[in-house]
Amino acid sequence: MPSDIKPIDPGTPFRDPHVSVSAEFNTQRHLAREVLGRRDEYTRAKQIRVKTGSWNVASCAGTEKDIKGWFVEGKGISSLHGGLPIGNKTNDEQVEDVPTQEARASKHESTIPINDAYHLPSNDEIDVYALGLQEIVDINSAAEALRPYNDSAPATRWKEAMAAALPEGYVLVAEQQCLGLLLLVYASPSIASTISSVSTTSVGTGLMGYMANKGAVAARLVLGQTTKMVFVNCHLAAGNDKASLERRNWDVSQIIQRTRFSPIDHGNGVMDELGDYIGEEDFAFWFGDLNYRLSDIPGDDVRRLLLLHTRNEYGQDDKTRQIIDRELKLKEDAKSKDVMAGGEAIEPSMDPASPLTTIASLMIHDQLHAQMRLRKAFHEGWQEGPIQFLPTYKYDIGSVGMFDSSEKRRSPSWCDRILYRTKKHYQYWRQQAKELEKVHKRDEEMKARGLEKENAEDIIFDYDPETDGDDGVGDDPTSHNNESNDTPVYQEVATDSVGSINLEYYVSHQRILSSDHKPLAAIFDIQYNAVDAELKSRIYQDVAKEIDRQENEGRPSVTAIFESQDLHEKPSDGCQFGDLRFFQEKTVLLTVANTSPVPATFEFVQRDGVPAIPLWMRLEIRNGPRNTGHNNFPDPITLQPGDSANIDVVAFVHQAEQLYQFNEGSTKPDAVLVMRVYKGRDHFIPVQANWLPSCFGLSIDRLIRIGKDGVRKQRLDRELDKEVVKSSAPRELFRLTESLEKGLSNIASDPARLEVMRQQNLGWPFVCRPIEEIARDDQSLSIREALDTGSPIELPNANSIEEIELLSETLVLFLSYMSGQIVPLQLWDILSVSLVELEKARRLPQDEQLRSHVLDVLSTSPPASISFTFITFMLSRFVTIMAPVDDALDSAGPLLMLSTPGVQDSILKRARGLSLRDDQRGTRKRQIETAYVERFMSLIFEMDDSLKGTRARKISFDMKKLVLEAFILNRKAE
Amino acid sequence: MAARVQTGNRPNAKFAQFKLVLLGESAVGKSSLVLRFVKDQFDDYRESTIGAAFLTQTITLDEQTTVKFEIWDTAGQERYKSLAPMYYRNANCAVVVYDITQASSLDKAKSWVKELQRQANENIIIALAGNKADLVTDHPDKRAVPTAEAEAYAKEAGLLFFETSAKTAENVKDLFTAIARKLPLEQAGPRGLRANPRAGVDLRPEPQAQGGGCNC
């Protein structure tokens, strides 16, 4: 039977261990856990009244009609309760007497005595009603036991009865039926709204150990988001024999083992990993027909003893009393008096004739208490209130006090019980159990070590169930489980702390007649912590804020400050370079400081194909070696908290392509750098510079369209091509060559300087320093600036040699950046084709004629031919001054001289009075010429990169050399 | 090629960079002092500093001498106290601030001084600043720390001492200038060079071939 099958809890979120949980979900969970951790701050102590009831209705028709009077109104308590301070009895006179009540009893109406008083807290004085019924169907019928599903009709009947009986608004919060077992939990409107995580289950322990003719139904619920309550309604194995007793114990252990509730959902994705077992709750209530009997006492005696009390309920002449008296064979004279009526002046509990005394004497035989003491069942901290009512089983149906008068005359017993346990009870027991185990272990060890047998036996025989049992059960200060306790247990237990329980009433309702069991009820006050929703939401906000704070503060973060090289300019958020010129290095100091409490690692990142650092910029760390020409920032940098790094952010435009773009305005020197702090935020750093256009990198055709005020006044894009030609050749070339020649003349007139100059390396002065050296040279900058602005070239700090060096370096730079150089590919193609044709015709001219031919071809582009002339003329001037050779030697021709055999050579030299030095000078002249030719080839002619490494390139190279040599070699200073 | 003197840097110019840390109880005005010093501004309502703030300010002592402060403005709230050593580690100088209207803030300042003298750089220059001087100009009764008392303490502990007002700017510049003058400028390297490059931070990039562009 499907007693154990539970519907899937839709509240359980699907969790696949292979699916990674989103960060958001994690944050949510973290938040919820943190809030949970501060639960004490938003919970407030609350006290409520819980009423539990248990009744074996023996599948009797009409039992549900008594539910209101019994369970909700607390009526039907017999005066047999004698000493119990239940309610006031002022209106006892009007209460229907027992014989009338019994005579009236029927299946069709309530059997509650008419005009009965409300003895117990009732109706809305109770916050939670937990009702456990047994045998709502006939469990002894095979058809019912084997029915594969629960017949819901009886349960519905009970629920309808309860709904009608309860005050308005009470809500059914949990229900579970398993065959004859029915558990219904109701709560008042205000409490119902604080109940969550309700889970119910069934455990069958009947036939074959699993059938539900015996077993339990259980419910777990969470009160006020904090307090777990468990209700177990069971029906254990029946029978008076020893096997039945053991079976009951087994049933209990099975119920405990097999009851498992669904995991608690704390909300916001926080859910307990595992479902709860019995034992994890704050409050547990276990009730039902436990079926424990009285042992070691003849059932008949019990019956007779009890009848002595119940006969007093009936009038002298009542039929029932006469039956009882007959059965008990009481003498005539005793008839006149109530045999066991309580003495007038004696406390009922002290009165040997009072029902309480009888009950106490019978309880010694109670199997349940014995099993508890023997730790066979319900020993794990379970408590029971003092039993001060007559056995609840077994009566003739329709009778207040007639114990089973059938043939069987079943021995009366307290089959129906209500047990309870708090967390403290359970923990106390566990602690005791642990200590007991320790003691046991020690004993074992001692035994193993061969202690005297006598001693060991002492331990065994020392056992006394009466006193030893108290170790585990009775020592708890809140325990009521002590039948020798003669003070009434209803007194306030002096504990107001959270998690405590106070049993107010534990009573049977003797005057309910519709079943062969009497219903049983217990009323508890429980104290627990309930979540205060308003407080909780405040804590929730607090926690969220705190988590945010922690996350933000614990996250790496840096402060970035930019300062211009000018120390007195204020730091700015962005990287401002100000005016930026070609080949001018501009530096902004970036200080990155780790202002977070954790190490921070940062780097500049690229995005969408945009490089991390634009090509015209580079970053250099101050405390490392210079990072020359390194465009991209190296590895990420890690800073410890409180540390900072100084980084030079350098803008330097020296690449031709970049130069063209800035000049034309097709791109601008601005950018946004993304400085990424790992696990922190991205810093967007605006970079801005103001590009000052440059004559460098322009083509010859554009250069001749620049006015005399320089490039800054003009647009340098295609618009420039539409401008009129303003000079026959690039003005810059003219100015540079002119300045150089002037400088050369100055030196020529100064023998000392001339000598210094002649000591220089070959190729001097047309050499370049490393680019970064040029970039940082303010004098170089001033020359370029003069060219760009049309202002005069002034080098106040340079001597004449330095002046020549600076100017020639600038010239080399200018020519090398010039787009297409002086002779662009197109023009060179025309020239080279003509030369090849002449060569083929074997009419390739020499010197003078070759020069005229070259100039003829170049004249198709006047600026080219003029520029060409400027340069070659200037170079030959340099050659002349750097290595002057006298006419005589010159006319003889150096080639001839060098090819002359050694002897002739020396004779010739002597004859002409030439010193060895002059001879060397002649050689040096050739070397200088060759160096100049090689240097300027690529500065005058545009190189076709596509020819690289081919034979065509070699031919092209040789021809260019030939052409330049024609202009520079063997040329007299004219 | 002949060497040429580069212009731009004056040959005798001294430049030094120092790490300065501000410490003191919450709400004595550390951030306000820095804000006044660096930006010459004042906010009546400032949010508490979280963790630490970082600012730089360069001052010129004379034509030849420039001092750049890297200022670490720490959070005064107690919960951030454990972070402070990270900021005063390697610090060349410290400004310990108290509020002249709160006697307890001087006690706190004293404990900071003690901690600095025990844990920080041996040669750290410490200045004691009694802030919120503006509050007592009109209401002398608001003063909780007599100038003489603080001054005596500063003298005894070897501290520079100023009563300042971030609000009116009183003595703010003087405070930092006095610190700068006390700092060992001759030991300071050229701009940007630190005395103790820190281990674990390898800032050197891989050497790489020169970029193209110049064909010379």
PDB file of C-alpha atoms in Angstrom, chain A residues 546 549 553 559 561 563-568 570-571 583 589 591-598 621-632 634-646 654-656 760 764-765 767-774 776-780 797-798 801-802 805-806 809 812-813 816-817 821 935 938-939, chain B residues 1-10 14-15 17 19 36-40 49-63 65-73 77 79-80 82-91 190-194 196-216:
ATOM      1  CA  GLU A 546      26.957  44.626   4.473  1.00  0.00           C
ATOM      2  CA  ARG A 549      30.171  46.678   1.359  1.00  0.00           C
ATOM      3  CA  GLU A 553      35.794  46.809  -0.128  1.00  0.00           C
ATOM      4  CA  THR A 559      43.331  54.962  -8.075  1.00  0.00           C
ATOM      5  CA  ILE A 561      46.257  59.826 -11.378  1.00  0.00           C
ATOM      6  CA  GLU A 563      50.061  64.431 -14.249  1.00  0.00           C
ATOM      7  CA  SER A 564      51.617  66.275 -17.096  1.00  0.00           C
ATOM      8  CA  GLN A 565      55.347  66.754 -17.222  1.00  0.00           C
ATOM      9  CA  ASP A 566      54.746  70.274 -16.150  1.00  0.00           C
ATOM     10  CA  LEU A 567      54.713  69.741 -12.426  1.00  0.00           C
ATOM     11  CA  HIS A 568      52.533  72.709 -11.747  1.00  0.00           C
ATOM     12  CA  LYS A 570      46.908  69.986 -11.834  1.00  0.00           C
ATOM     13  CA  PRO A 571      46.497  66.250 -12.071  1.00  0.00           C
ATOM     14  CA  PHE A 583      58.890  63.000 -33.575  1.00  0.00           C
ATOM     15  CA  LEU A 589      53.012  60.564 -15.572  1.00  0.00           C
ATOM     16  CA  THR A 591      50.478  56.912 -10.909  1.00  0.00           C
ATOM     17  CA  VAL A 592      48.472  53.812 -10.133  1.00  0.00           C
ATOM     18  CA  ALA A 593      47.903  53.215  -6.442  1.00  0.00           C
ATOM     19  CA  ASN A 594      46.294  50.188  -4.897  1.00  0.00           C
ATOM     20  CA  THR A 595      43.737  51.688  -2.534  1.00  0.00           C
ATOM     21  CA  SER A 596      42.056  48.378  -1.758  1.00  0.00           C
ATOM     22  CA  PRO A 597      42.910  46.020   1.080  1.00  0.00           C
ATOM     23  CA  VAL A 598      43.836  43.216  -1.287  1.00  0.00           C
ATOM     24  CA  ILE A 621      57.545  51.838 -15.895  1.00  0.00           C
ATOM     25  CA  ARG A 622      59.605  54.338 -14.008  1.00  0.00           C
ATOM     26  CA  ASN A 623      61.511  51.958 -11.829  1.00  0.00           C
ATOM     27  CA  GLY A 624      62.569  49.661 -14.650  1.00  0.00           C
ATOM     28  CA  PRO A 625      64.879  50.155 -17.612  1.00  0.00           C
ATOM     29  CA  ARG A 626      63.495  52.177 -20.467  1.00  0.00           C
ATOM     30  CA  ASN A 627      61.197  50.336 -22.659  1.00  0.00           C
ATOM     31  CA  THR A 628      62.216  51.693 -25.988  1.00  0.00           C
ATOM     32  CA  GLY A 629      59.881  51.407 -28.899  1.00  0.00           C
ATOM     33  CA  HIS A 630      57.664  49.066 -26.982  1.00  0.00           C
ATOM     34  CA  ASN A 631      54.146  49.866 -27.890  1.00  0.00           C
ATOM     35  CA  ASN A 632      52.245  47.478 -25.783  1.00  0.00           C
ATOM     36  CA  PRO A 634      53.990  44.301 -20.846  1.00  0.00           C
ATOM     37  CA  ASP A 635      52.653  41.823 -18.400  1.00  0.00           C
ATOM     38  CA  PRO A 636      49.995  42.734 -15.901  1.00  0.00           C
ATOM     39  CA  ILE A 637      51.286  44.517 -12.851  1.00  0.00           C
ATOM     40  CA  THR A 638      50.404  43.490  -9.340  1.00  0.00           C
ATOM     41  CA  LEU A 639      50.435  46.041  -6.569  1.00  0.00           C
ATOM     42  CA  GLN A 640      50.221  45.242  -2.899  1.00  0.00           C
ATOM     43  CA  PRO A 641      47.809  47.325  -0.854  1.00  0.00           C
ATOM     44  CA  GLY A 642      49.364  50.681  -0.152  1.00  0.00           C
ATOM     45  CA  ASP A 643      51.750  50.419  -3.077  1.00  0.00           C
ATOM     46  CA  SER A 644      51.854  52.517  -6.174  1.00  0.00           C
ATOM     47  CA  ALA A 645      53.490  52.316  -9.570  1.00  0.00           C
ATOM     48  CA  ASN A 646      54.753  55.271 -11.575  1.00  0.00           C
ATOM     49  CA  HIS A 654      57.351  58.438 -35.557  1.00  0.00           C
ATOM     50  CA  GLN A 655      55.734  55.860 -37.783  1.00  0.00           C
ATOM     51  CA  ALA A 656      55.157  57.004 -41.337  1.00  0.00           C
ATOM     52  CA  GLN A 760      84.559  62.363 -38.720  1.00  0.00           C
ATOM     53  CA  TRP A 764      79.201  62.116 -41.832  1.00  0.00           C
ATOM     54  CA  PRO A 765      77.146  64.234 -41.307  1.00  0.00           C
ATOM     55  CA  VAL A 767      73.768  59.930 -40.153  1.00  0.00           C
ATOM     56  CA  CYS A 768      71.010  59.621 -37.624  1.00  0.00           C
ATOM     57  CA  ARG A 769      71.096  59.024 -33.918  1.00  0.00           C
ATOM     58  CA  PRO A 770      68.705  56.480 -32.446  1.00  0.00           C
ATOM     59  CA  ILE A 771      65.174  57.753 -32.795  1.00  0.00           C
ATOM     60  CA  GLU A 772      64.524  58.254 -29.126  1.00  0.00           C
ATOM     61  CA  GLU A 773      67.598  60.411 -28.857  1.00  0.00           C
ATOM     62  CA  ILE A 774      66.365  62.602 -31.665  1.00  0.00           C
ATOM     63  CA  ARG A 776      64.225  64.102 -26.900  1.00  0.00           C
ATOM     64  CA  ASP A 777      66.454  66.665 -28.541  1.00  0.00           C
ATOM     65  CA  ASP A 778      64.903  70.081 -28.236  1.00  0.00           C
ATOM     66  CA  GLN A 779      67.226  71.503 -30.938  1.00  0.00           C
ATOM     67  CA  SER A 780      66.107  68.938 -33.464  1.00  0.00           C
ATOM     68  CA  ASN A 797      73.192  76.423 -28.366  1.00  0.00           C
ATOM     69  CA  ALA A 798      74.966  74.518 -31.123  1.00  0.00           C
ATOM     70  CA  ILE A 801      79.757  71.264 -36.299  1.00  0.00           C
ATOM     71  CA  GLU A 802      76.708  70.446 -34.181  1.00  0.00           C
ATOM     72  CA  GLU A 805      74.920  67.504 -37.666  1.00  0.00           C
ATOM     73  CA  LEU A 806      71.481  68.639 -36.552  1.00  0.00           C
ATOM     74  CA  GLU A 809      70.092  64.677 -39.552  1.00  0.00           C
ATOM     75  CA  VAL A 812      67.881  62.727 -43.738  1.00  0.00           C
ATOM     76  CA  LEU A 813      64.794  62.377 -41.569  1.00  0.00           C
ATOM     77  CA  SER A 816      63.204  59.382 -45.436  1.00  0.00           C
ATOM     78  CA  TYR A 817      59.666  60.268 -44.285  1.00  0.00           C
ATOM     79  CA  GLN A 821      60.860  60.652 -51.776  1.00  0.00           C
ATOM     80  CA  ARG A 935      73.201  56.793 -48.067  1.00  0.00           C
ATOM     81  CA  SER A 938      67.045  55.431 -50.650  1.00  0.00           C
ATOM     82  CA  LEU A 939      66.509  59.051 -49.648  1.00  0.00           C
TER      83      LEU A 939
ATOM     84  CA  MET B   1      78.569  62.299 -32.662  1.00  0.00           C
ATOM     85  CA  ALA B   2      79.180  65.155 -30.358  1.00  0.00           C
ATOM     86  CA  ALA B   3      77.262  65.191 -27.096  1.00  0.00           C
ATOM     87  CA  ARG B   4      74.766  67.946 -26.660  1.00  0.00           C
ATOM     88  CA  VAL B   5      73.252  69.204 -23.504  1.00  0.00           C
ATOM     89  CA  GLN B   6      69.540  68.712 -23.500  1.00  0.00           C
ATOM     90  CA  THR B   7      67.496  71.585 -22.368  1.00  0.00           C
ATOM     91  CA  GLY B   8      64.250  71.188 -20.462  1.00  0.00           C
ATOM     92  CA  ASN B   9      65.667  69.985 -17.165  1.00  0.00           C
ATOM     93  CA  ARG B  10      67.490  72.569 -15.200  1.00  0.00           C
ATOM     94  CA  LYS B  14      66.143  68.548  -7.336  1.00  0.00           C
ATOM     95  CA  PHE B  15      63.073  66.425  -7.517  1.00  0.00           C
ATOM     96  CA  GLN B  17      58.901  61.910  -4.403  1.00  0.00           C
ATOM     97  CA  LYS B  19      54.973  58.594   0.356  1.00  0.00           C
ATOM     98  CA  ARG B  36      42.308  71.397   0.950  1.00  0.00           C
ATOM     99  CA  PHE B  37      45.964  70.717   0.261  1.00  0.00           C
ATOM    100  CA  VAL B  38      45.510  69.082  -3.132  1.00  0.00           C
ATOM    101  CA  LYS B  39      42.503  70.836  -4.590  1.00  0.00           C
ATOM    102  CA  ASP B  40      42.116  73.811  -2.317  1.00  0.00           C
ATOM    103  CA  THR B  49      36.661  57.249   3.533  1.00  0.00           C
ATOM    104  CA  ILE B  50      36.443  53.582   2.715  1.00  0.00           C
ATOM    105  CA  GLY B  51      39.735  51.733   2.852  1.00  0.00           C
ATOM    106  CA  ALA B  52      42.091  54.359   1.569  1.00  0.00           C
ATOM    107  CA  ALA B  53      42.163  57.196  -0.897  1.00  0.00           C
ATOM    108  CA  PHE B  54      45.157  58.110  -2.965  1.00  0.00           C
ATOM    109  CA  LEU B  55      46.144  61.545  -4.188  1.00  0.00           C
ATOM    110  CA  THR B  56      49.272  63.218  -5.346  1.00  0.00           C
ATOM    111  CA  GLN B  57      50.425  66.760  -4.893  1.00  0.00           C
ATOM    112  CA  THR B  58      53.618  68.429  -5.939  1.00  0.00           C
ATOM    113  CA  ILE B  59      54.970  71.450  -4.167  1.00  0.00           C
ATOM    114  CA  THR B  60      57.917  73.647  -4.947  1.00  0.00           C
ATOM    115  CA  LEU B  61      60.098  74.538  -2.030  1.00  0.00           C
ATOM    116  CA  ASP B  62      62.251  76.872  -4.038  1.00  0.00           C
ATOM    117  CA  GLU B  63      63.231  77.316  -7.662  1.00  0.00           C
ATOM    118  CA  THR B  65      63.515  71.957  -5.317  1.00  0.00           C
ATOM    119  CA  THR B  66      60.310  70.154  -6.130  1.00  0.00           C
ATOM    120  CA  VAL B  67      58.695  67.639  -3.832  1.00  0.00           C
ATOM    121  CA  LYS B  68      55.939  65.342  -4.893  1.00  0.00           C
ATOM    122  CA  PHE B  69      53.775  63.755  -2.222  1.00  0.00           C
ATOM    123  CA  GLU B  70      52.017  60.510  -2.840  1.00  0.00           C
ATOM    124  CA  ILE B  71      49.301  60.840  -0.247  1.00  0.00           C
ATOM    125  CA  TRP B  72      47.536  57.861   1.237  1.00  0.00           C
ATOM    126  CA  ASP B  73      44.456  59.046   3.043  1.00  0.00           C
ATOM    127  CA  GLN B  77      36.851  53.959  11.207  1.00  0.00           C
ATOM    128  CA  ARG B  79      36.949  48.442  11.391  1.00  0.00           C
ATOM    129  CA  TYR B  80      39.631  49.525   8.927  1.00  0.00           C
ATOM    130  CA  SER B  82      43.964  46.562  10.595  1.00  0.00           C
ATOM    131  CA  LEU B  83      44.524  47.899   7.088  1.00  0.00           C
ATOM    132  CA  ALA B  84      46.636  50.829   8.213  1.00  0.00           C
ATOM    133  CA  PRO B  85      50.015  49.015   8.238  1.00  0.00           C
ATOM    134  CA  MET B  86      49.665  48.407   4.523  1.00  0.00           C
ATOM    135  CA  TYR B  87      49.579  52.135   4.004  1.00  0.00           C
ATOM    136  CA  TYR B  88      52.213  53.333   6.414  1.00  0.00           C
ATOM    137  CA  ARG B  89      54.585  50.625   5.245  1.00  0.00           C
ATOM    138  CA  ASN B  90      57.310  52.353   3.203  1.00  0.00           C
ATOM    139  CA  ALA B  91      55.875  55.754   4.071  1.00  0.00           C
ATOM    140  CA  PRO B 190      65.791  61.615  -9.660  1.00  0.00           C
ATOM    141  CA  ARG B 191      62.182  61.932 -10.429  1.00  0.00           C
ATOM    142  CA  GLY B 192      60.327  58.710 -10.146  1.00  0.00           C
ATOM    143  CA  LEU B 193      63.147  56.587  -8.869  1.00  0.00           C
ATOM    144  CA  ARG B 194      62.273  54.917  -5.667  1.00  0.00           C
ATOM    145  CA  ASN B 196      63.331  50.574  -2.583  1.00  0.00           C
ATOM    146  CA  PRO B 197      61.855  48.954  -5.608  1.00  0.00           C
ATOM    147  CA  ARG B 198      59.577  46.354  -4.247  1.00  0.00           C
ATOM    148  CA  ALA B 199      60.129  42.714  -4.677  1.00  0.00           C
ATOM    149  CA  GLY B 200      57.375  40.799  -6.369  1.00  0.00           C
ATOM    150  CA  VAL B 201      56.556  43.587  -8.766  1.00  0.00           C
ATOM    151  CA  ASP B 202      58.635  43.091 -11.846  1.00  0.00           C
ATOM    152  CA  LEU B 203      57.949  46.147 -13.826  1.00  0.00           C
ATOM    153  CA  ARG B 204      60.546  45.570 -16.490  1.00  0.00           C
ATOM    154  CA  PRO B 205      59.190  44.795 -19.890  1.00  0.00           C
ATOM    155  CA  GLU B 206      60.860  42.402 -22.267  1.00  0.00           C
ATOM    156  CA  PRO B 207      63.313  44.261 -24.480  1.00  0.00           C
ATOM    157  CA  GLN B 208      61.995  44.507 -27.973  1.00  0.00           C
ATOM    158  CA  ALA B 209      63.315  45.577 -31.326  1.00  0.00           C
ATOM    159  CA  GLN B 210      62.953  49.223 -32.211  1.00  0.00           C
ATOM    160  CA  GLY B 211      59.883  50.184 -34.082  1.00  0.00           C
ATOM    161  CA  GLY B 212      60.184  51.210 -37.672  1.00  0.00           C
ATOM    162  CA  GLY B 213      59.544  54.613 -39.146  1.00  0.00           C
ATOM    163  CA  CYS B 214      62.924  56.191 -39.297  1.00  0.00           C
ATOM    164  CA  ASN B 215      64.961  54.682 -42.049  1.00  0.00           C
ATOM    165  CA  CYS B 216      68.198  56.177 -40.922  1.00  0.00           C
TER     166      CYS B 216
END
